[in-house]
Coordinates of C-alpha atoms and ligand atoms in Angstrom, one line a residue:
X1 CA 0.0 0.0 0.0
X2 CA 1.2 3.4 -0.9
X3 CA 1.1 6.8 0.9
X4 CA -1.9 7.6 -1.4
X5 CA -3.8 4.5 -0.2
X6 CA -3.1 5.5 3.4
X7 CA -4.1 9.1 2.9
X8 CA -7.4 8.1 1.2
X9 CA -8.2 5.5 3.9
X10 CA -7.7 8.2 6.6
X11 CA -9.9 10.7 4.7
X12 CA -12.7 8.0 4.3
X13 CA -12.4 7.2 8.1
X14 CA -12.6 10.9 9.1
X15 CA -15.7 11.5 6.9
X16 CA -17.4 8.4 8.4
X17 CA -16.6 9.4 12.0
X18 CA -18.4 12.7 11.4
X19 CA -21.4 11.1 9.8
X20 CA -21.6 8.6 12.7
X21 CA -21.4 11.5 15.2
X22 CA -24.2 13.3 13.4
X23 CA -26.4 10.2 13.4
X24 CA -25.7 9.3 17.1
X25 CA -29.2 10.2 18.2
X26 CA -32.6 8.5 18.9
X27 CA -34.2 6.6 16.1
X28 CA -37.2 9.0 16.2
X29 CA -34.8 11.9 15.5
X30 CA -33.1 10.0 12.7
X31 CA -36.3 9.3 10.8
X32 CA -38.0 12.7 11.5
X33 CA -38.0 15.4 9.0
X34 CA -36.7 18.5 10.9
X35 CA -37.5 20.8 8.0
X36 CA -39.1 20.5 4.6
X37 CA -35.8 21.7 3.2
X38 CA -33.9 18.8 4.5
X39 CA -33.9 15.0 4.3
X40 CA -34.4 12.8 7.4
X41 CA -30.8 12.1 8.7
X42 CA -31.3 8.4 8.0
X43 CA -31.8 9.2 4.3
X44 CA -28.5 11.0 4.1
X45 CA -26.8 8.0 5.8
X46 CA -28.1 5.5 3.3
X47 CA -27.6 7.9 0.4
X48 CA -23.9 8.2 1.3
X49 CA -23.7 4.4 1.4
X50 CA -25.5 4.1 -1.9
X51 CA -23.3 6.6 -3.6
X52 CA -20.2 4.8 -2.3
X53 CA -21.7 1.5 -3.6
X54 CA -22.2 3.0 -7.1
X55 CA -18.7 4.6 -7.4
X56 CA -16.4 2.6 -5.3
X57 CA -17.8 -0.9 -5.4
X58 CA -19.5 -1.0 -8.9
X59 CA -17.6 1.6 -11.0
X60 CA -14.1 1.4 -9.5
X61 CA -14.2 -2.2 -8.0
X62 CA -16.2 -3.8 -10.9
X63 CA -18.2 -5.6 -8.2
X64 CA -21.9 -6.2 -7.9
X65 CA -23.6 -3.9 -5.4
X66 CA -24.7 -4.6 -1.8
X67 CA -28.2 -3.2 -2.3
X68 CA -28.8 -2.3 -5.9
X69 CA -32.5 -2.6 -5.1
X70 CA -32.4 0.7 -3.2
X71 CA -30.8 2.8 -5.9
X72 CA -34.1 4.5 -6.7
X73 CA -34.9 5.4 -3.1
X74 CA -31.6 7.2 -2.7
X75 CA -31.5 9.0 -6.0
X76 CA -31.6 12.6 -5.1
X77 CA -33.1 13.5 -8.5
X78 CA -36.1 11.1 -8.2
X79 CA -37.4 12.3 -4.9
X80 CA -37.4 15.9 -3.7
X81 CA -36.3 16.3 -0.1
X82 CA -39.8 17.1 1.1
X83 CA -41.1 13.7 -0.2
X84 CA -38.3 11.6 1.3
X85 CA -39.9 10.9 4.7
X86 CA -42.8 9.1 3.0
X87 CA -40.6 6.7 1.1
X88 CA -40.1 3.1 2.3
X89 CA -36.6 4.0 3.5
X90 CA -34.2 1.7 5.3
X91 CA -34.6 2.0 9.0
X92 CA -31.8 3.3 11.3
X93 CA -30.3 -0.2 12.0
X94 CA -30.6 -1.3 8.4
X95 CA -29.0 2.0 7.1
X96 CA -26.1 1.7 9.6
X97 CA -25.5 -1.9 8.6
X98 CA -25.7 -1.0 4.9
X99 CA -23.2 1.8 5.3
X100 CA -20.8 -0.4 7.3
X101 CA -20.9 -3.2 4.8
X102 CA -20.3 -1.0 1.8
X103 CA -17.4 0.6 3.7
X104 CA -15.8 -2.7 4.5
X105 CA -15.9 -3.7 0.8
X106 CA -14.8 -0.3 -0.3
X107 CA -11.7 -0.6 1.9
X108 CA -10.8 -3.8 0.0
X109 CA -11.3 -2.1 -3.3
X110 CA -9.1 0.8 -2.2
X111 CA -6.4 -1.6 -0.9
X112 CA -6.3 -3.4 -4.3
X113 CA -6.5 -0.4 -6.5
X114 CA -3.6 0.4 -8.8
X115 CA -5.1 3.9 -9.6
X116 CA -4.6 3.2 -13.3
X117 CA -8.0 4.1 -14.9
X118 CA -9.5 7.5 -15.7
X119 CA -11.8 7.2 -12.7
X120 CA -9.1 6.0 -10.2
X121 CA -6.1 7.9 -11.4
X122 CA -4.4 9.7 -8.4
X123 CA -7.1 8.2 -6.3
X124 CA -9.8 10.5 -7.8
X125 CA -12.9 8.5 -7.3
X126 CA -12.1 7.7 -3.7
X127 CA -11.4 11.4 -3.0
X128 CA -14.7 12.2 -4.8
X129 CA -16.5 9.8 -2.5
X130 CA -14.9 11.5 0.5
X131 CA -16.0 14.9 -0.8
X132 CA -19.5 13.6 -1.3
X133 CA -19.7 12.2 2.2
X134 CA -18.4 15.3 3.9
X135 CA -20.7 17.5 1.9
X136 CA -23.6 15.5 3.2
X137 CA -22.0 15.8 6.7
X138 CA -22.3 19.6 6.4
X139 CA -25.9 19.3 5.1
X140 CA -26.6 17.0 8.1
X141 CA -25.1 19.6 10.4
X142 CA -27.5 22.1 9.0
X143 CA -30.3 19.7 9.7
X144 CA -29.1 19.6 13.4
X145 CA -29.3 23.4 13.4
X146 CA -32.9 23.3 12.2
X147 CA -34.1 20.7 14.6
X148 CA -36.0 21.8 17.7
X149 CA -35.2 20.6 21.2
X150 CA -32.2 20.5 23.4
X151 CA -28.6 20.3 22.1
X152 CA -27.1 16.9 21.1
X153 CA -23.8 18.1 19.5
X154 CA -20.9 19.5 21.5
X155 CA -17.5 21.0 20.6
X156 CA -15.0 23.4 22.1
X157 CA -15.3 27.0 21.2
X158 CA -13.0 28.4 18.4
X159 CA -10.0 30.5 19.3
X160 CA -10.7 34.1 20.2
X161 CA -8.3 36.8 19.2
X162 CA -8.8 40.4 20.3
X163 CA -7.2 42.1 17.4
X164 CA -8.9 42.2 14.0
X165 CA -6.6 43.2 11.1
X166 CA -5.8 46.9 11.1
X167 CA -7.0 47.6 7.5
X168 CA -10.7 47.2 6.7
X169 CA -10.0 46.5 3.0
X170 CA -7.2 45.5 0.7
X171 CA -6.6 46.7 -2.9
X172 CA -6.2 43.9 -5.4
X173 CA -4.5 45.4 -8.5
X174 CA -6.0 44.9 -11.9
X175 CA -4.6 42.1 -14.1
X176 CA -4.9 38.5 -15.2
X177 CA -4.8 35.5 -12.9
X178 CA -5.2 31.8 -13.3
X179 CA -8.7 30.7 -12.2
X180 CA -9.7 27.1 -11.7
X181 CA -7.3 24.2 -11.9
X182 CA -6.0 21.6 -14.4
X183 CA -3.5 20.0 -12.0
X184 CA -5.2 19.4 -8.7
X185 CA -6.0 15.7 -9.0
X186 CA -8.9 15.7 -6.6
X187 CA -10.6 18.9 -8.0
X188 CA -14.2 18.2 -9.1
X189 CA -15.4 18.8 -12.6
X190 CA -16.7 22.3 -12.1
X191 CA -13.3 23.6 -10.8
X192 CA -11.7 22.7 -14.2
X193 CA -10.0 23.7 -16.3
X194 CA -7.4 26.4 -15.4
X195 CA -8.0 29.5 -17.4
X196 CA -6.7 33.1 -17.4
X197 CA -9.1 35.8 -16.3
X198 CA -8.6 39.5 -16.4
X199 CA -9.9 41.1 -13.2
X200 CA -10.0 44.9 -13.0
X201 CA -8.6 46.4 -9.8
X202 CA -11.0 46.2 -6.8
X203 CA -11.0 46.4 -3.1
X204 CA -12.2 43.6 -0.8
X205 CA -12.9 43.5 2.9
X206 CA -10.1 41.9 5.0
X207 CA -12.8 40.1 7.1
X208 CA -16.3 38.8 6.6
X209 CA -19.2 41.1 7.6
X210 CA -19.8 40.7 11.4
X211 CA -22.9 40.5 13.5
X212 CA -22.0 43.9 14.9
X213 CA -22.0 45.5 11.4
X214 CA -25.1 43.6 10.4
X215 CA -26.9 44.9 13.6
X216 CA -26.2 48.5 12.4
X217 CA -27.9 47.6 9.0
X218 CA -30.9 46.3 11.0
X219 CA -31.0 49.4 13.2
X220 CA -30.8 51.7 10.2
X221 CA -34.0 50.1 8.8
X222 CA -32.2 47.8 6.4
X223 CA -35.1 45.4 6.2
X224 CA -37.7 48.2 5.6
X225 CA -35.9 50.2 2.8
X226 CA -36.9 48.9 -0.5
X227 CA -34.2 50.8 -2.4
X228 CA -31.5 48.7 -0.8
X229 CA -32.9 45.4 -2.2
X230 CA -33.0 44.1 -5.7
X231 CA -36.6 43.7 -7.1
X232 CA -36.6 39.9 -6.6
X233 CA -34.9 40.3 -3.2
X234 CA -37.6 42.7 -2.0
X235 CA -40.4 40.4 -3.2
X236 CA -38.8 37.6 -1.3
X237 CA -38.2 39.7 1.8
X238 CA -41.9 40.6 1.9
X239 CA -43.2 37.1 1.1
X240 CA -40.9 35.3 3.5
X241 CA -41.3 38.1 6.2
X242 CA -37.6 38.4 6.6
X243 CA -36.6 40.8 9.5
X244 CA -33.2 39.4 10.6
X245 CA -30.9 36.5 9.9
X246 CA -32.4 33.0 10.4
X247 CA -32.2 31.8 14.1
X248 CA -32.0 35.3 15.5
X249 CA -34.5 36.2 18.3
X250 CA -35.1 39.4 20.1
X251 CA -36.0 39.6 23.8
X252 CA -38.4 42.1 25.5
X253 CA -35.6 44.6 26.0
X254 CA -34.8 44.6 22.3
X255 CA -31.6 42.7 22.6
X256 CA -30.9 40.1 19.8
X257 CA -29.9 36.5 20.6
X258 CA -29.3 33.6 18.3
X259 CA -30.2 29.9 18.5
X260 CA -27.3 27.6 17.8
X261 CA -27.7 23.9 17.8
X262 CA -30.5 24.0 20.4
X263 CA -29.0 26.6 22.7
X264 CA -29.9 30.3 22.8
X265 CA -26.7 32.3 23.1
X266 CA -25.8 36.0 23.0
X267 CA -25.0 37.5 19.6
X268 CA -21.2 38.0 19.4
X269 CA -20.7 41.3 17.5
X270 CA -17.2 40.2 16.4
X271 CA -18.3 36.9 14.7
X272 CA -19.2 36.7 11.0
X273 CA -22.9 36.9 10.4
X274 CA -24.3 33.5 9.3
X275 CA -27.6 32.2 8.0
X276 CA -28.3 35.1 5.7
X277 CA -29.5 34.6 2.1
X278 CA -28.0 36.1 -1.0
X279 CA -30.7 38.8 -1.1
X280 CA -29.9 39.9 2.5
X281 CA -26.1 40.0 1.7
X282 CA -26.8 42.1 -1.4
X283 CA -29.0 44.6 0.5
X284 CA -26.4 45.0 3.3
X285 CA -23.7 45.6 0.7
X286 CA -25.8 48.3 -1.0
X287 CA -26.5 49.9 2.4
X288 CA -22.8 50.0 3.1
X289 CA -22.1 51.6 -0.3
X290 CA -20.4 48.5 -1.5
X291 CA -21.2 45.3 -3.4
X292 CA -20.6 41.5 -3.3
X293 CA -17.4 40.3 -5.0
X294 CA -17.7 38.3 -8.2
X295 CA -16.6 34.7 -8.0
X296 CA -13.4 35.6 -10.0
X297 CA -12.6 38.5 -7.6
X298 CA -13.0 36.2 -4.6
X299 CA -10.8 33.5 -6.1
X300 CA -8.1 36.1 -7.1
X301 CA -8.1 37.5 -3.5
X302 CA -7.8 33.9 -2.2
X303 CA -5.2 32.5 -4.6
X304 CA -3.2 35.1 -6.5
X305 CA 0.3 35.6 -5.2
X306 CA 1.5 39.1 -5.9
X307 CA 5.1 38.0 -5.5
X308 CA 5.1 35.3 -8.2
X309 CA 1.9 36.0 -10.2
X310 CA 0.9 32.4 -9.7
X311 CA -2.3 31.0 -8.2
X312 CA -1.9 29.0 -5.0
X313 CA -4.1 26.4 -3.5
X314 CA -5.0 28.4 -0.4
X315 CA -4.7 32.0 0.7
X316 CA -1.6 31.1 2.9
X317 CA 0.1 28.9 0.2
X318 CA -0.1 25.3 -0.9
X319 CA 0.2 23.7 2.6
X320 CA -2.8 21.7 3.8
X321 CA -5.0 23.5 6.3
X322 CA -4.1 23.0 10.0
X323 CA -5.9 24.2 13.1
X324 CA -3.9 27.4 12.9
X325 CA -5.1 28.3 9.4
X326 CA -8.8 28.0 9.4
X327 CA -12.0 27.0 11.2
X328 CA -13.0 23.9 9.3
X329 CA -14.1 20.3 9.8
X330 CA -16.8 20.8 12.6
X331 CA -14.0 21.1 15.1
X332 CA -15.9 24.0 16.5
X333 CA -19.6 24.5 15.9
X334 CA -19.6 28.2 15.3
X335 CA -17.6 30.8 13.3
X336 CA -14.6 32.3 15.0
X337 CA -14.4 36.0 15.7
X338 CA -12.8 38.0 12.9
X339 CA -9.0 38.1 13.1
X340 CA -8.9 34.7 14.8
X341 CA -6.7 33.1 12.1
X342 CA -3.8 35.4 11.2
X343 CA -1.8 32.4 9.9
X344 CA -4.6 31.8 7.3
X345 CA -4.4 35.3 5.8
X346 CA -3.4 35.9 2.2
X347 CA -0.1 37.7 1.4
X348 CA -2.1 40.9 0.8
X349 CA -3.8 40.5 4.2
X350 CA -7.3 39.1 3.5
X351 CA -8.4 37.0 6.5
X352 CA -10.7 34.0 6.9
X353 CA -11.4 33.4 3.2
X354 CA -11.3 29.7 4.1
X355 CA -13.5 28.4 6.9
X356 CA -15.9 30.1 9.3
X357 CA -18.7 30.9 6.9
X358 CA -19.4 30.3 3.2
X359 CA -19.3 33.6 1.3
X360 CA -22.0 34.6 -1.1
X361 CA -20.6 35.9 -4.4
X362 CA -22.4 38.0 -7.0
X363 CA -21.9 35.3 -9.6
X364 CA -24.3 32.7 -11.0
X365 CA -23.1 29.0 -11.2
X366 CA -21.8 28.6 -14.7
X367 CA -19.2 26.2 -16.4
X368 CA -15.7 27.3 -17.0
X369 CA -14.5 27.4 -20.6
X370 CA -14.2 23.9 -22.0
X371 CA -16.1 22.2 -19.2
X372 CA -16.7 18.5 -19.4
X373 CA -18.8 16.6 -16.9
X374 CA -16.8 14.0 -15.0
X375 CA -17.8 11.5 -13.9
X376 CA -21.5 12.3 -13.8
X377 CA -23.7 15.1 -15.1
X378 CA -25.7 15.4 -11.9
X379 CA -22.9 16.7 -9.8
X380 CA -22.5 20.1 -11.6
X381 CA -23.8 20.2 -15.1
X382 CA -27.5 20.0 -14.5
X383 CA -27.3 23.1 -12.2
X384 CA -25.6 25.4 -14.7
X385 CA -27.8 28.2 -16.1
X386 CA -30.2 27.9 -13.2
X387 CA -31.0 30.6 -10.5
X388 CA -28.0 29.6 -8.4
X389 CA -25.4 31.8 -6.8
X390 CA -21.8 30.7 -6.1
X391 CA -20.6 30.5 -2.6
X392 CA -16.9 30.2 -1.8
X393 CA -14.5 29.4 1.0
X394 CA -16.2 26.8 3.2
X395 CA -17.6 27.1 6.7
X396 CA -16.8 25.7 10.2
X397 CA -19.0 22.8 9.0
X398 CA -16.9 22.0 5.9
X399 CA -14.3 19.3 6.0
X400 CA -10.9 20.3 4.5
X401 CA -11.3 17.6 1.9
X402 CA -14.1 19.7 0.3
X403 CA -12.5 23.1 0.7
X404 CA -9.8 24.9 -1.3
X405 CA -9.2 28.1 -3.2
X406 CA -10.8 26.6 -6.3
X407 CA -13.8 24.8 -4.7
X408 CA -17.2 26.0 -5.9
X409 CA -20.5 25.6 -3.9
X410 CA -23.8 27.0 -5.1
X411 CA -27.4 27.5 -3.8
X412 CA -30.5 29.4 -4.5
X413 CA -30.4 33.1 -3.6
X414 CA -33.2 32.6 -1.0
X415 CA -31.5 29.8 1.0
X416 CA -30.4 30.6 4.6
X417 CA -30.1 27.2 6.4
X418 CA -26.6 26.8 5.0
X419 CA -23.7 28.2 7.0
X420 CA -23.4 31.3 4.7
X421 CA -22.3 34.8 5.4
X422 CA -20.4 37.2 3.0
X423 CA -17.8 40.0 2.7
X424 CA -18.0 43.1 0.6
X425 CA -16.0 44.6 -2.2
X426 CA -16.0 47.8 -4.2
X427 CA -14.7 49.1 -7.6
X428 CA -11.5 51.2 -7.5
X429 CA -9.9 53.0 -10.5
X430 CA -7.8 50.6 -12.4
X431 CA -4.2 50.6 -11.4
Ligands
AVJ1 C1 -22.4 21.1 -4.0 C2 -23.4 21.3 -1.8 C3 -24.6 22.1 -3.7 O1 -25.5 19.2 -1.4 O2 -26.6 19.7 -3.2 C4 -24.2 16.2 -2.5 C5 -23.3 18.6 -3.0 N1 -24.1 16.7 -4.6 N2 -24.7 15.2 -3.3 C6 -25.6 19.5 -2.6 C7 -23.9 17.2 -3.4 C8 -24.6 15.5 -4.5 C9 -24.3 19.7 -3.4 N3 -23.7 21.0 -3.2
FE2 FE1 -25.5 13.4 -2.5

């Protein structure tokens, strides 16, 4: 076995440990639908196993499946989330057994794999399966945030650092940079291929927008001033009755609190705001006299190295994230205060681009030039051209396996249950 086998085995084990922690609750909680936006947790568990069966056992291993009879039940395209509780799903014990059996067989496939096909080269399909599992682990964490009742998850708080960066924004000079990747072996299809993009000069905030700043927007009538919202954003704000980020509650004295995994806690003014939709982010930016960055601007701020002109994997360089770089991996169950990760800053001084909160960008989810779906159309291709907005950077709930400077996430502009915040940018004269 090579270092690559060992590394993939470790990543698979870490992903599974998270999923097991997220499903370590009563059967009733596992089968319940905590929100119409989400699947029952037991659906995610068996869906993860079914995806692993398809790609690791059948496609990579050339084996028959463990439960090919359940393919239809766990096909996300056949059954919308709201309908999943009514399906004849595997029960908690069956789903756990299914996941364990697929994993045991997948471990054998991995041990014997020579990584010599298009699907397995450099371990791609195993890394894809890890990324699929940890993406569901983040969705399952969002399900935990939506569920009512007392807390079941626990984690130590993130580091606190008193000093945010001195500058509020950083100037990124105009010019080309390399966006996307053709060399990262585990990058997913939508991150490919590398291509040069000219980005005019712009300024970007050194930190994400905080609860404190967001409170100022609220206090200044941000939710009542139509001119701050796009026409679609305003219609949605009215229909959905938006008045504050999701999970915020106000007490009789007018003080805002937030509910976090079942506990009501004070709102920390120095933490990035989270659980806002794209429309709220856009309205805030307009109120602040600013705008959201485009996806290309975000990636240039995160990857472009002014010393060499090359694009790096992370803001701090090519080194894998450690605990000192970023708040990732559900190690902490909340964003850290701004300035908490100086070691994760870019050379130009932009902090916390990776981890803490996903960041809404102004861009729709579209293919890069020359896109080819690989290995299946339903990961990315079917979502291009829809009403999705790109989010970048990952959150405290994102595993490092599914987070890098090129990684692209997307969701509808009205969604707030994801761990999403934002930072602002503005035009500057080209330099
Ligand atoms: C990339 C996070 C938008 O959860 O819908 C999981 C990831 N794709 N299973 C999603 C995904 C198939 C996807 N996002
Ligand atoms: Fe999935």
